[in-house]
Amino acid sequence: MSAVRGEFSSRFGFIMAAAGSAVGLGNIWGFPTQTASNGGAAFLIAYLVLAFFLAYPALMAELIIGRHGQANAVTSLKKISAHKWQKHFAFMVGFGGILCAGFILSFYAIVAGWMLSATLEPIASVVGLNQTATWLGEQSLIRNVLFTLIFIALTILIISRGVENGIEKWSKRLMPALLLILFALIAYVMTQDGAIEGLQAYLIPDFSSILDANLLVSALGQAFFSLSLGTSVMIIYGSYISKKENLVSLGAYVTLIDVFIAFVAGLLIIPAMYVAQAQGVEIFSATGELLSEDTLVFQVLPALFDGMGNAGLYIGFAFFALMSIAALTSSISMLEAPVSYTVERFSVKRLHATWLIGALIALVSVVIVCNLGSLFGLVITITTKIAQPLLGLMCCLFVGWIWYRSSLLKAIQQGNPSVHNTLFWKIWPWYTKFVCPCAIGLVFLHSLLS
Ligand code: PFF
């Protein structure tokens, strides 16, 4: 089986692909809006601490399981299981993660479809297709179905090309483009009235709220969603890393890039909110709460871009193109999880497996689009608030309690022979064994209770 498996051709390729999965709508929209509604800089500090001290160790657990198994999530988890019950548990966790990734893609594609249509809207305006521009800018069933399907088709096209020519090649192109557009937009927003006020809200912490339980739990949930944990995605990406690579530093790079882009996105979105407010758009309620969190991006930012005159059309295009790119590098990782399992488990051709699973996910997406009011929020809650933390917790249990410590050490020593003398090996094993499961359990409980 290993002879036909794909592998990332370079260190840079893996880092771009895994960071591409991690960086998505969660960082560029989710993180800034959560920051704005949870006390600004205090949330930022909590997020930074939790991302490095809790999400990074959990990410390492998933990457190591995958690299050791050199197979899809189910097979990789089974390889570290010694007893029959552990193998059943491995199937539950691996297959659960694969299902979770598929369902996340089914709602993610809808939001990404909105991003795509918002990218095309300014182009339609520039070329004088005003009716089309209005249609693209307004919520309608036909528009939503069409753009969801277009987005899924783009994801399928990349994944059907495999690891090196698909995931790696496109992540290497799209990720740097994303950073470039982000910095250009920040430079523009900083010249506008109100931007400095936004910057202060983002960067000057109010330490009195930093230990607020809600704030801590939201920051932890955001860190786990952002690093794509608990979906089997990082297990499968780990399985494509060569045994010559140092996993400890690769995982650290991915975490640093993910956190860095969330931080940079905050530098754009939070000042942009204050700029829009200075232009008369209502963003915060009288009591200081953020209004319409989910749809803010489609209300506030187009208003902001409109206020910029003709330049706003181009800036609006750049911004939504950026969101679409970020969504695409994440969605390809979500589709890879079920596709790799199907290819390896049922010996199906990659092309056939990709189209079959892509079509199934498209079907679920269309059902959700047609029942947006009742299903959209429900699927998001079940996948991101319940399944992700629970499955992430179980991966930590595998590494901490099921995998023999000596075999675990051997797996990490590949590509990093002196790891047993490092601080990482002194702390990480007990961290994944005790601290990570307890903390993720806390997030899970909170999601259930709220
Ligand atoms: N990490 C992505 C984001 O921040 O938008 C979302 C995501 C990707 C979640 C892949 C789950 C996943 F499997």
GROMACS .gro file of C-alpha atoms in nm, residues 28 51 82 85 102 116 179 219 247 250 280 286 288 290 332 364 376 396 404 420 422 435:
model
   22
   28ILE     CA    1  -0.968   3.550   0.918
   51ALA     CA    2  -0.281   2.784   2.119
   82ALA     CA    3  -0.277  -0.362   2.100
   85TRP     CA    4  -1.133  -0.308   2.226
  102GLY     CA    5  -1.710   1.571   0.573
  116LEU     CA    6  -1.696   3.344  -0.397
  179LEU     CA    7  -0.044   3.685   0.304
  219ALA     CA    8  -1.034   3.102   2.316
  247LEU     CA    9   0.799   1.654   1.346
  250LEU     CA   10   0.723   2.110   1.173
  280GLY     CA   11  -2.180   5.552   1.029
  286ALA     CA   12  -2.539   5.054   2.303
  288GLY     CA   13  -2.090   4.745   2.360
  290LEU     CA   14  -2.103   4.309   1.860
  332ILE     CA   15  -0.908   2.053   0.042
  364VAL     CA   16  -2.560   1.727   0.215
  376PHE     CA   17  -2.696   2.539   0.927
  396CYS     CA   18  -0.469   1.261   2.320
  404TYR     CA   19   0.351   0.238   2.456
  420HIS     CA   20   1.472   1.242   2.430
  422THR     CA   21   1.488   1.799   2.484
  435VAL     CA   22  -0.349   1.827   3.091
   0.00000   0.00000   0.00000
